[in-house]
Short mmCIF file of C-alpha atoms and ligand atoms in Angstrom, two decimals:
data_model
loop_
_atom_site.label_atom_id
_atom_site.label_comp_id
_atom_site.label_asym_id
_atom_site.label_seq_id
_atom_site.Cartn_x
_atom_site.Cartn_y
_atom_site.Cartn_z
CA MET T 1 -30.44 -6.19 5.96
CA SER T 2 -29.10 -5.63 2.50
CA GLN T 3 -27.32 -2.45 1.67
CA SER T 4 -30.08 -1.02 -0.45
CA SER T 5 -32.81 -1.70 2.08
CA SER T 6 -30.89 -0.18 4.99
CA SER T 7 -31.90 3.29 3.88
CA GLY T 8 -35.40 4.11 2.71
CA ARG T 9 -34.01 6.07 -0.19
CA GLY T 10 -31.95 3.21 -1.61
CA LEU T 11 -34.86 0.86 -1.51
CA PHE T 12 -37.12 3.40 -3.15
CA SER T 13 -34.71 3.99 -6.00
CA GLY T 14 -34.43 0.23 -6.57
CA ASN T 15 -38.19 0.06 -7.01
CA LEU T 16 -38.50 3.30 -8.88
CA GLY T 17 -35.51 2.60 -11.11
CA TYR T 18 -37.02 -0.68 -12.17
CA VAL T 19 -40.47 0.75 -12.77
CA LEU T 20 -39.13 3.67 -14.82
CA ALA T 21 -36.89 1.47 -16.95
CA VAL T 22 -39.70 -0.90 -17.81
CA ALA T 23 -42.24 1.89 -18.25
CA GLY T 24 -39.88 3.70 -20.65
CA SER T 25 -39.72 0.58 -22.74
CA ALA T 26 -43.43 -0.21 -22.44
CA VAL T 27 -44.85 3.23 -23.21
CA GLY T 28 -44.38 3.94 -26.88
CA LEU T 29 -46.10 3.72 -30.23
CA GLY T 30 -48.10 0.77 -28.94
CA ASN T 31 -50.01 3.11 -26.66
CA ILE T 32 -50.24 6.22 -28.79
CA TRP T 33 -50.46 4.88 -32.32
CA ARG T 34 -51.63 1.25 -32.08
CA PHE T 35 -54.14 1.28 -29.24
CA PRO T 36 -56.45 4.03 -30.61
CA TYR T 37 -56.66 2.59 -34.11
CA LEU T 38 -57.40 -0.91 -32.89
CA ALA T 39 -59.97 0.35 -30.39
CA ALA T 40 -61.60 2.31 -33.22
CA LYS T 41 -61.50 -0.60 -35.64
CA TYR T 42 -62.78 -3.27 -33.25
CA GLY T 43 -65.90 -1.55 -31.99
CA GLY T 44 -64.70 0.96 -29.39
CA GLY T 45 -66.28 0.15 -26.02
CA ILE T 46 -66.38 -3.58 -26.54
CA PHE T 47 -62.67 -3.64 -27.38
CA LEU T 48 -61.94 -1.61 -24.26
CA LEU T 49 -63.96 -3.98 -22.08
CA VAL T 50 -62.23 -7.07 -23.44
CA TYR T 51 -58.85 -5.35 -23.12
CA PHE T 52 -59.42 -4.58 -19.45
CA LEU T 53 -60.71 -8.06 -18.69
CA LEU T 54 -57.60 -9.56 -20.26
CA LEU T 55 -55.30 -7.05 -18.58
CA PHE T 56 -56.57 -7.76 -15.08
CA THR T 57 -56.45 -11.51 -15.44
CA PHE T 58 -53.76 -12.99 -17.54
CA GLY T 59 -52.01 -9.75 -18.54
CA TYR T 60 -51.15 -9.24 -14.91
CA ALA T 61 -50.33 -12.92 -14.40
CA LEU T 62 -48.04 -13.09 -17.43
CA ILE T 63 -46.04 -10.04 -16.39
CA MET T 64 -45.58 -11.49 -12.93
CA ALA T 65 -44.68 -14.88 -14.38
CA GLU T 66 -42.05 -13.61 -16.83
CA THR T 67 -40.52 -11.19 -14.33
CA SER T 68 -40.22 -13.73 -11.53
CA LEU T 69 -38.91 -16.39 -13.91
CA GLY T 70 -36.18 -13.96 -14.99
CA ARG T 71 -35.33 -12.96 -11.45
CA ASN T 72 -35.21 -16.57 -10.34
CA THR T 73 -33.07 -17.92 -13.18
CA ARG T 74 -31.04 -14.75 -13.89
CA LEU T 75 -31.16 -15.72 -17.56
CA SER T 76 -32.44 -14.28 -20.84
CA PRO T 77 -35.38 -16.05 -22.52
CA VAL T 78 -33.29 -18.28 -24.78
CA GLY T 79 -31.05 -19.26 -21.87
CA ALA T 80 -33.92 -19.69 -19.42
CA TYR T 81 -35.81 -21.99 -21.78
CA ARG T 82 -32.69 -23.94 -22.64
CA SER T 83 -31.73 -24.46 -19.03
CA PHE T 84 -34.99 -26.34 -18.49
CA ALA T 85 -34.94 -28.34 -21.72
CA ASP T 86 -34.43 -32.08 -21.30
CA LYS T 87 -35.39 -35.30 -23.06
CA GLN T 88 -38.94 -35.04 -21.82
CA HIS T 89 -39.38 -31.47 -23.00
CA PRO T 90 -37.34 -31.05 -26.17
CA PHE T 91 -39.72 -28.31 -27.42
CA LEU T 92 -38.19 -25.98 -24.87
CA LYS T 93 -35.05 -25.76 -26.98
CA ILE T 94 -36.86 -23.82 -29.68
CA GLY T 95 -39.22 -22.08 -27.24
CA GLY T 96 -36.64 -19.49 -26.30
CA TRP T 97 -35.85 -18.69 -29.91
CA LEU T 98 -39.51 -18.36 -30.74
CA ASN T 99 -39.65 -15.64 -28.09
CA ALA T 100 -36.50 -14.00 -29.38
CA ILE T 101 -37.78 -13.76 -32.95
CA VAL T 102 -40.78 -11.59 -32.04
CA PRO T 103 -38.85 -8.35 -31.40
CA MET T 104 -36.88 -9.02 -34.60
CA ILE T 105 -40.16 -8.96 -36.52
CA ILE T 106 -41.47 -5.91 -34.68
CA LEU T 107 -38.36 -3.73 -35.04
CA PRO T 108 -38.67 -3.08 -38.82
CA TYR T 109 -42.20 -1.75 -38.84
CA TYR T 110 -41.84 -0.07 -35.44
CA CYS T 111 -39.08 2.04 -36.97
CA LEU T 112 -41.22 2.69 -40.03
CA ILE T 113 -43.97 4.20 -37.88
CA GLY T 114 -41.25 6.00 -35.89
CA GLY T 115 -40.19 7.48 -39.23
CA TRP T 116 -43.73 8.72 -39.87
CA ILE T 117 -43.50 10.52 -36.51
CA VAL T 118 -40.20 12.15 -37.53
CA LYS T 119 -41.72 13.24 -40.84
CA TYR T 120 -44.61 14.95 -39.02
CA MET T 121 -42.18 16.54 -36.58
CA PHE T 122 -40.29 17.91 -39.56
CA GLU T 123 -43.52 19.25 -41.12
CA TYR T 124 -44.38 21.07 -37.90
CA VAL T 125 -40.93 22.65 -37.72
CA THR T 126 -40.89 23.76 -41.35
CA GLY T 127 -44.36 25.27 -41.41
CA GLY T 128 -46.17 22.35 -42.99
CA SER T 129 -48.64 21.91 -40.15
CA THR T 130 -51.58 23.27 -42.14
CA ALA T 131 -50.77 21.08 -45.12
CA ALA T 132 -50.50 18.07 -42.81
CA ALA T 133 -54.09 18.63 -41.72
CA THR T 134 -55.52 18.54 -45.25
CA ASP T 135 -57.34 15.48 -46.58
CA GLY T 136 -55.10 13.29 -48.63
CA PHE T 137 -51.83 14.49 -47.09
CA PHE T 138 -51.20 11.30 -45.20
CA VAL T 139 -52.20 9.02 -48.06
CA GLY T 140 -50.05 11.05 -50.42
CA PHE T 141 -47.15 10.60 -48.04
CA ILE T 142 -47.36 6.85 -47.47
CA THR T 143 -48.11 6.01 -51.08
CA SER T 144 -45.06 7.89 -52.32
CA ASN T 145 -42.50 5.15 -52.47
CA PHE T 146 -39.33 6.95 -51.51
CA THR T 147 -40.25 9.49 -48.82
CA PRO T 148 -41.45 7.13 -46.05
CA VAL T 149 -38.40 4.90 -46.61
CA PHE T 150 -36.17 7.93 -46.14
CA TRP T 151 -37.77 8.76 -42.76
CA HIS T 152 -37.70 5.11 -41.78
CA LEU T 153 -33.94 5.12 -42.28
CA ILE T 154 -33.58 8.23 -40.16
CA PHE T 155 -35.46 6.72 -37.23
CA LEU T 156 -33.79 3.34 -37.54
CA GLY T 157 -30.41 5.04 -37.90
CA CYS T 158 -30.96 7.02 -34.68
CA THR T 159 -31.90 3.84 -32.82
CA ALA T 160 -28.92 1.88 -34.13
CA LEU T 161 -26.49 4.73 -33.48
CA ILE T 162 -27.63 5.07 -29.88
CA ILE T 163 -27.11 1.34 -29.32
CA LEU T 164 -23.73 1.36 -31.11
CA LYS T 165 -22.48 4.32 -29.09
CA GLY T 166 -23.88 2.83 -25.89
CA VAL T 167 -25.65 6.07 -24.96
CA GLU T 168 -29.08 4.61 -24.32
CA LYS T 169 -28.92 5.64 -20.66
CA GLY T 170 -28.75 9.29 -21.67
CA VAL T 171 -31.83 8.97 -23.86
CA GLU T 172 -33.68 7.16 -21.11
CA ARG T 173 -32.83 9.91 -18.64
CA ALA T 174 -34.10 12.52 -21.07
CA SER T 175 -37.29 10.59 -21.51
CA VAL T 176 -37.95 10.57 -17.77
CA VAL T 177 -38.44 14.33 -18.19
CA MET T 178 -40.39 13.96 -21.42
CA MET T 179 -42.84 11.42 -20.13
CA PRO T 180 -44.67 13.68 -17.66
CA ILE T 181 -44.81 16.42 -20.32
CA LEU T 182 -46.29 13.94 -22.76
CA LEU T 183 -48.92 12.97 -20.17
CA ILE T 184 -49.90 16.59 -19.50
CA LEU T 185 -49.98 17.40 -23.21
CA ALA T 186 -52.04 14.34 -24.01
CA PHE T 187 -54.44 15.27 -21.25
CA VAL T 188 -54.88 18.83 -22.57
CA VAL T 189 -55.39 17.64 -26.14
CA ALA T 190 -57.80 14.92 -25.00
CA VAL T 191 -59.95 17.47 -23.14
CA TYR T 192 -59.89 19.72 -26.20
CA SER T 193 -60.88 16.84 -28.52
CA MET T 194 -63.66 15.70 -26.25
CA THR T 195 -65.22 19.15 -26.11
CA ARG T 196 -65.47 19.63 -29.89
CA PRO T 197 -68.97 19.65 -31.39
CA GLY T 198 -69.85 16.12 -32.45
CA ALA T 199 -67.26 14.52 -30.18
CA GLY T 200 -69.91 13.14 -27.83
CA ALA T 201 -70.72 10.35 -30.27
CA GLY T 202 -67.04 9.42 -30.28
CA ILE T 203 -66.81 9.33 -26.50
CA ALA T 204 -69.87 7.10 -26.40
CA TYR T 205 -68.40 4.85 -29.09
CA TYR T 206 -65.14 4.58 -27.14
CA LEU T 207 -66.63 3.90 -23.73
CA ILE T 208 -69.97 2.13 -24.15
CA PRO T 209 -69.64 -1.52 -25.17
CA ASP T 210 -71.82 -2.54 -28.08
CA PHE T 211 -72.09 -6.30 -27.73
CA SER T 212 -73.27 -6.74 -31.30
CA LYS T 213 -69.77 -5.74 -32.38
CA PHE T 214 -68.19 -8.57 -30.44
CA SER T 215 -66.43 -11.37 -32.30
CA ILE T 216 -63.55 -13.69 -31.58
CA MET T 217 -61.37 -11.21 -33.45
CA THR T 218 -62.09 -8.64 -30.73
CA VAL T 219 -60.37 -10.98 -28.29
CA VAL T 220 -57.53 -11.70 -30.73
CA ALA T 221 -56.92 -7.99 -31.32
CA ALA T 222 -57.17 -7.03 -27.65
CA CYS T 223 -54.84 -9.86 -26.69
CA GLY T 224 -52.31 -8.85 -29.35
CA GLN T 225 -52.49 -5.26 -28.14
CA LEU T 226 -51.83 -6.36 -24.58
CA PHE T 227 -48.70 -8.20 -25.69
CA PHE T 228 -47.44 -5.37 -27.84
CA SER T 229 -48.10 -2.57 -25.41
CA LEU T 230 -46.80 -4.24 -22.27
CA SER T 231 -43.97 -5.97 -24.17
CA VAL T 232 -45.11 -9.22 -22.61
CA GLY T 233 -45.45 -12.67 -24.15
CA MET T 234 -42.11 -12.55 -25.92
CA GLY T 235 -39.71 -13.04 -23.07
CA ILE T 236 -38.68 -9.38 -22.78
CA LEU T 237 -39.67 -9.30 -19.14
CA ILE T 238 -37.63 -12.43 -18.44
CA THR T 239 -34.60 -10.34 -19.38
CA TYR T 240 -35.76 -7.34 -17.35
CA GLY T 241 -36.51 -9.60 -14.39
CA SER T 242 -33.03 -11.06 -14.60
CA TYR T 243 -31.62 -7.60 -13.87
CA MET T 244 -34.07 -6.92 -11.05
CA LYS T 245 -32.78 -6.58 -7.49
CA LYS T 246 -33.99 -9.22 -5.07
CA ASP T 247 -35.69 -6.67 -2.85
CA VAL T 248 -37.98 -5.12 -5.46
CA ASP T 249 -41.67 -5.74 -4.83
CA VAL T 250 -42.64 -7.57 -8.03
CA GLU T 251 -46.36 -7.17 -7.59
CA LYS T 252 -46.27 -3.46 -6.83
CA ALA T 253 -43.90 -2.84 -9.75
CA THR T 254 -46.20 -4.79 -12.08
CA ILE T 255 -49.25 -2.84 -11.02
CA ARG T 256 -47.47 0.50 -11.44
CA ILE T 257 -46.15 -0.36 -14.88
CA GLY T 258 -49.54 -1.63 -16.00
CA PHE T 259 -51.19 1.49 -14.66
CA MET T 260 -48.84 3.88 -16.46
CA ASP T 261 -49.05 1.99 -19.71
CA THR T 262 -52.84 1.82 -19.63
CA THR T 263 -53.20 5.49 -18.67
CA VAL T 264 -51.21 6.63 -21.70
CA ALA T 265 -53.17 4.32 -24.00
CA MET T 266 -56.52 5.49 -22.63
CA LEU T 267 -55.50 9.14 -23.02
CA ALA T 268 -54.40 8.54 -26.60
CA GLY T 269 -57.82 7.02 -27.25
CA PHE T 270 -59.50 10.07 -25.76
CA MET T 271 -57.40 12.33 -27.96
CA ILE T 272 -58.06 10.50 -31.17
CA ILE T 273 -61.41 8.70 -31.19
CA PRO T 274 -63.71 11.62 -30.28
CA ALA T 275 -61.73 13.74 -32.76
CA VAL T 276 -62.40 11.23 -35.53
CA PHE T 277 -66.11 11.74 -34.99
CA ALA T 278 -65.83 15.50 -34.63
CA PHE T 279 -63.58 16.11 -37.63
CA SER T 280 -64.72 13.50 -40.13
CA GLY T 281 -67.81 15.47 -41.05
CA GLY T 282 -70.10 12.64 -39.94
CA ASP T 283 -68.30 9.97 -41.91
CA ALA T 284 -68.61 6.95 -39.61
CA THR T 285 -66.30 4.79 -41.71
CA ALA T 286 -63.42 7.09 -40.73
CA VAL T 287 -62.93 5.02 -37.56
CA ASN T 288 -61.70 2.23 -39.78
CA ALA T 289 -58.68 4.15 -41.01
CA GLY T 290 -56.21 1.54 -39.71
CA PRO T 291 -52.56 2.32 -38.98
CA GLY T 292 -52.95 5.84 -40.38
CA LEU T 293 -55.68 6.89 -37.96
CA MET T 294 -53.59 9.04 -35.65
CA PHE T 295 -51.69 10.67 -38.53
CA ILE T 296 -54.91 11.65 -40.26
CA THR T 297 -56.84 12.82 -37.22
CA ILE T 298 -54.34 14.47 -34.90
CA PRO T 299 -53.13 17.18 -37.34
CA LYS T 300 -56.75 18.25 -37.82
CA VAL T 301 -57.12 18.67 -34.09
CA PHE T 302 -53.99 20.82 -33.91
CA ALA T 303 -55.00 22.86 -36.95
CA SER T 304 -58.22 23.88 -35.22
CA MET T 305 -56.50 24.77 -31.96
CA GLY T 306 -55.04 28.08 -30.80
CA MET T 307 -51.22 27.68 -30.81
CA GLY T 308 -51.86 24.43 -32.63
CA THR T 309 -48.55 24.38 -34.49
CA PHE T 310 -46.60 24.80 -31.28
CA ILE T 311 -48.63 22.23 -29.34
CA GLY T 312 -48.49 19.87 -32.31
CA LEU T 313 -44.74 20.15 -32.53
CA ALA T 314 -44.37 19.56 -28.79
CA PHE T 315 -46.65 16.55 -29.11
CA PHE T 316 -44.69 14.94 -31.95
CA VAL T 317 -41.39 15.58 -30.15
CA MET T 318 -42.68 13.83 -27.02
CA VAL T 319 -44.06 10.92 -29.02
CA PHE T 320 -40.73 10.70 -30.81
CA PHE T 321 -38.94 10.26 -27.48
CA ALA T 322 -41.46 7.73 -26.24
CA ALA T 323 -41.02 5.79 -29.49
CA LEU T 324 -37.24 6.05 -29.38
CA THR T 325 -36.90 4.66 -25.85
CA SER T 326 -39.07 1.74 -26.94
CA SER T 327 -37.23 1.11 -30.21
CA ILE T 328 -33.95 1.19 -28.28
CA SER T 329 -35.31 -1.49 -25.97
CA ILE T 330 -36.48 -3.60 -28.90
CA LEU T 331 -33.13 -3.37 -30.67
CA GLU T 332 -31.23 -3.96 -27.43
CA THR T 333 -33.24 -7.13 -26.85
CA CYS T 334 -32.36 -8.43 -30.33
CA VAL T 335 -28.71 -7.48 -29.97
CA SER T 336 -28.33 -9.15 -26.59
CA THR T 337 -29.85 -12.37 -27.90
CA LEU T 338 -27.39 -12.40 -30.81
CA THR T 339 -24.35 -11.54 -28.70
CA ASP T 340 -25.22 -14.07 -25.96
CA GLU T 341 -26.30 -16.94 -28.14
CA LEU T 342 -24.20 -16.59 -31.28
CA LYS T 343 -21.22 -14.93 -29.58
CA TRP T 344 -21.34 -12.06 -32.05
CA SER T 345 -19.78 -8.71 -31.19
CA ARG T 346 -22.21 -5.92 -30.32
CA LYS T 347 -21.23 -4.07 -33.45
CA ARG T 348 -21.86 -7.03 -35.68
CA ALA T 349 -25.20 -7.79 -34.03
CA THR T 350 -26.32 -4.16 -34.33
CA MET T 351 -25.31 -3.97 -37.98
CA PHE T 352 -27.11 -7.23 -38.68
CA MET T 353 -30.31 -5.94 -37.08
CA PHE T 354 -29.95 -2.63 -38.91
CA PHE T 355 -29.90 -4.36 -42.28
CA GLU T 356 -32.60 -6.80 -41.26
CA ALA T 357 -34.83 -3.87 -40.30
CA ILE T 358 -34.22 -2.30 -43.70
CA ALA T 359 -34.83 -5.55 -45.55
CA LEU T 360 -38.17 -6.06 -43.81
CA GLY T 361 -39.10 -2.42 -43.22
CA VAL T 362 -38.87 -1.28 -46.83
CA PRO T 363 -41.44 -3.85 -48.03
CA CYS T 364 -43.77 -2.73 -45.19
CA SER T 365 -43.51 0.80 -46.50
CA LEU T 366 -43.90 -0.17 -50.16
CA GLY T 367 -46.96 -2.18 -49.11
CA PHE T 368 -48.82 1.14 -49.03
CA GLY T 369 -47.42 2.23 -52.39
CA ALA T 370 -45.93 0.25 -55.26
CA TRP T 371 -46.58 -3.12 -53.63
CA ASP T 372 -50.11 -2.50 -52.43
CA PHE T 373 -51.35 -5.47 -54.48
CA ILE T 374 -49.70 -7.83 -51.97
CA SER T 375 -52.10 -8.81 -49.23
CA ILE T 376 -53.21 -11.78 -47.16
CA ALA T 377 -56.67 -11.83 -45.60
CA GLY T 378 -57.05 -8.19 -46.62
CA LEU T 379 -53.99 -7.08 -44.65
CA SER T 380 -51.19 -4.87 -45.92
CA ILE T 381 -47.59 -6.06 -45.53
CA LEU T 382 -47.16 -4.02 -42.33
CA ASP T 383 -50.40 -5.35 -40.89
CA MET T 384 -49.36 -8.89 -41.78
CA MET T 385 -46.07 -8.62 -39.94
CA ASP T 386 -47.80 -7.04 -37.00
CA PHE T 387 -50.42 -9.79 -36.98
CA LEU T 388 -47.78 -12.49 -37.23
CA ALA T 389 -45.83 -11.07 -34.29
CA SER T 390 -48.56 -10.06 -31.89
CA SER T 391 -51.47 -12.33 -32.75
CA ILE T 392 -49.75 -15.55 -33.81
CA LEU T 393 -46.28 -15.75 -32.26
CA CYS T 394 -46.93 -13.94 -28.97
CA PRO T 395 -49.89 -16.14 -27.97
CA LEU T 396 -47.83 -19.18 -28.86
CA CYS T 397 -44.83 -17.98 -26.86
CA ALA T 398 -46.95 -17.00 -23.89
CA LEU T 399 -48.57 -20.44 -24.00
CA LEU T 400 -45.16 -22.09 -23.99
CA THR T 401 -44.10 -19.93 -21.06
CA CYS T 402 -47.20 -20.96 -19.09
CA LEU T 403 -46.50 -24.62 -19.85
CA LEU T 404 -42.84 -24.18 -18.94
CA ILE T 405 -43.89 -22.73 -15.61
CA SER T 406 -46.68 -25.09 -14.69
CA ARG T 407 -45.12 -28.30 -16.04
CA VAL T 408 -41.39 -27.87 -15.67
CA VAL T 409 -40.31 -25.05 -13.37
CA GLY T 410 -43.21 -25.44 -10.96
CA ILE T 411 -45.45 -22.51 -10.18
CA GLN T 412 -44.69 -22.69 -6.47
CA LYS T 413 -41.08 -21.80 -7.16
CA LEU T 414 -42.15 -18.52 -8.76
CA ILE T 415 -44.65 -17.78 -6.02
CA ASP T 416 -41.86 -18.27 -3.48
CA GLU T 417 -39.63 -16.01 -5.57
CA ILE T 418 -42.23 -13.25 -5.53
CA LYS T 419 -42.96 -13.75 -1.84
CA SER T 420 -39.29 -13.58 -0.95
CA SER T 421 -39.44 -9.80 -1.33
CA SER T 422 -43.04 -8.86 -0.58
CA ALA T 423 -46.56 -10.01 0.12
CA PHE T 424 -48.39 -11.49 -2.86
CA ARG T 425 -52.03 -10.45 -2.81
CA GLY T 426 -52.89 -11.86 -6.21
CA GLU T 427 -51.42 -15.29 -5.51
CA ASN T 428 -54.60 -17.21 -6.22
CA ILE T 429 -55.44 -15.28 -9.39
CA PHE T 430 -51.86 -15.81 -10.51
CA ARG T 431 -51.97 -19.54 -9.90
CA PHE T 432 -55.33 -19.91 -11.62
CA CYS T 433 -54.42 -17.76 -14.63
CA VAL T 434 -51.05 -19.31 -15.35
CA THR T 435 -52.25 -22.88 -14.87
CA TYR T 436 -55.72 -22.80 -16.43
CA LEU T 437 -57.13 -19.57 -17.80
CA ALA T 438 -54.17 -18.33 -19.84
CA PRO T 439 -53.48 -21.64 -21.61
CA VAL T 440 -57.15 -21.89 -22.64
CA ILE T 441 -57.45 -18.31 -23.90
CA LEU T 442 -54.06 -18.40 -25.58
CA THR T 443 -54.86 -21.61 -27.42
CA LEU T 444 -58.15 -20.12 -28.53
CA VAL T 445 -56.49 -16.91 -29.69
CA PHE T 446 -53.73 -18.75 -31.49
CA LEU T 447 -56.14 -21.05 -33.34
CA SER T 448 -58.40 -18.12 -34.28
CA SER T 449 -55.45 -16.16 -35.64
CA VAL T 450 -54.34 -19.07 -37.76
CA ALA T 451 -57.91 -19.56 -39.00
CA ALA T 452 -58.12 -15.86 -39.83
CA THR T 453 -54.86 -16.00 -41.78
CA LEU T 454 -56.22 -18.90 -43.78
CA GLY T 455 -59.33 -16.85 -44.51
CA PHE T 456 -61.84 -18.77 -42.37
CA ILE T 457 -62.58 -15.80 -40.11
CA LYS T 458 -62.72 -12.16 -41.13
CA ILE T 459 -59.98 -10.08 -39.47
N1 LIG M 501 -44.31 -1.82 -25.70
C1 LIG M 501 -43.76 -0.86 -26.60
C2 LIG M 501 -44.85 0.02 -27.13
O1 LIG M 501 -45.96 -0.03 -26.67
C3 LIG M 501 -43.05 -1.53 -27.73
C4 LIG M 501 -41.92 -2.35 -27.25
C5 LIG M 501 -40.98 -1.97 -26.40
C6 LIG M 501 -41.62 -3.65 -27.61
N2 LIG M 501 -40.10 -2.98 -26.19
C7 LIG M 501 -40.46 -4.01 -26.92
C8 LIG M 501 -42.21 -4.52 -28.46
C9 LIG M 501 -39.90 -5.22 -27.08
C10 LIG M 501 -41.64 -5.74 -28.62
C11 LIG M 501 -40.50 -6.09 -27.94
O2 LIG M 501 -44.63 0.81 -27.97
#
C-alpha cells in the first residue's frame, strides 16, 4: 500500500487537494461573468439544455481524457503531443502549441474583465455604489478610454506579481475560505433576485427551453462556454493530470469539479437573469447586453437591497478572488510552457506575458471606446478574441486531442490508467464520446465558427 493510502486521511487529502486546486482554477469569471450573459444572449433555457447535454457527454469525456493523458505521460501539453509525434503524424508537433496558445489569448481580456471587477470593488468602498447602479454608468466607464486600461493594469499587475513572487499558494489557500462565502452570498442574492416583482418571466426564460431560439450558434456558444469554464480543450488538464497522484480517483474528481463549476454558473444565472427582467422596466432587449450584462444588472440589485452596499462589496471581493485564482492559473500555464519549451527564466517568461497581455488587452478595452469602429461579424475586439479562443481554437485543439488519443495513444491505455486507481463507471460513454461523438460535434462546431467569422452564419 502506498504511503498516502495507508491512512484514510492522507488519501482523502490527495483527492481533496486535487479537486480544490482544479476547482480554484476552474471557478472564475467564466462562471460568474461569462455564463449568465451567454445564457441570456442565446435564448436562456435552450442554451442551458444544450450546455447540460454537452457537459454530460463530451465535457465529461474530455476532462477524463486530458487528465488521464497527463497522468499517464507526466508531461505538459506541448511535451505530451511532441512525444507522440512521428513521421506518420507530423501534425502532432504543432498540436501542442495550438493548445498552449489558447491561454495566451485568454489572459489579456480575462485581466481586462478582472479590472472591471476591481473598479466596481473600488466604487463600493468609496461610496459610489448608488452611482454604479444608475443607467449609463457602465457604458460611461467602458467607453472612457483611459480608466478601464488603468484597472486592467492593476489586475494584471497583481496576477503577474503573485507569479513572480511565487506566492500563488497563499492566494489559493485564501480562496478556499472565500469560495464557500461566495457560494452562500450568491445563493442569498439569487433568492433575492428571483423574488423581485417581474422576475418570474426571467426565471421562465432561463429554465424553459424555447426551441424556436435554437440555432447552430447555440451549440457553438454552449461548447465554447464549456471549454472556457472548465478550462478544458486547451491542454490545461493535461498539465494538472501530470501532477496528479496515482491513487486519485479520476472519475470522482472529475464529477466533483464539474459539479462545483456548474453550481456556481447556475447560481450566477439565477442572480442575474431574473434581475434583468425585474429591473429593466420591461425592456426585453436588455438580455442582449453582452459582456456588460453583470456589471449593468448586479449593481441595481444591490441598490434595491437592505445593506446593499455591504453585500455588494462582499460580492465583488469574492468575485475578485475567484477571478484572481483563475488568472493566476492562466498565467502560470503560459509561463510554464515558455520556461519548459523555450528554456526561458520564470522572470523573463512572466515579463513577456505581462507585456503581451497589455499589448492585446489595451485594444480589447479601446474596442468599446475609441476603436469601436473595428468589428468582425458584429463582434467587438474583446468578443473576437474570445470567439477565436473558445469557439475556434478550443474545438480544434479538443479534436486533435481526441484524434491523438484514438489514433495514436490508444484509448485503452487511458482507460487502464483510470482503472488503475478506481472503478470506471462511465467507461462506455467515455469510449464512445472520445472516439465518435466528440470528433463529430467538434468538427461541426469548428466549421460553424469559421463560417460565422466569414459572415455566412449570424453569431
Ligand atoms: N475556467 C476559468 C473560468 O471559468 C478560466 C480559466 C482558468 C482558464 N484557467 C484557465 C481559461 C486556463 C483558460 C486557460 O473563469
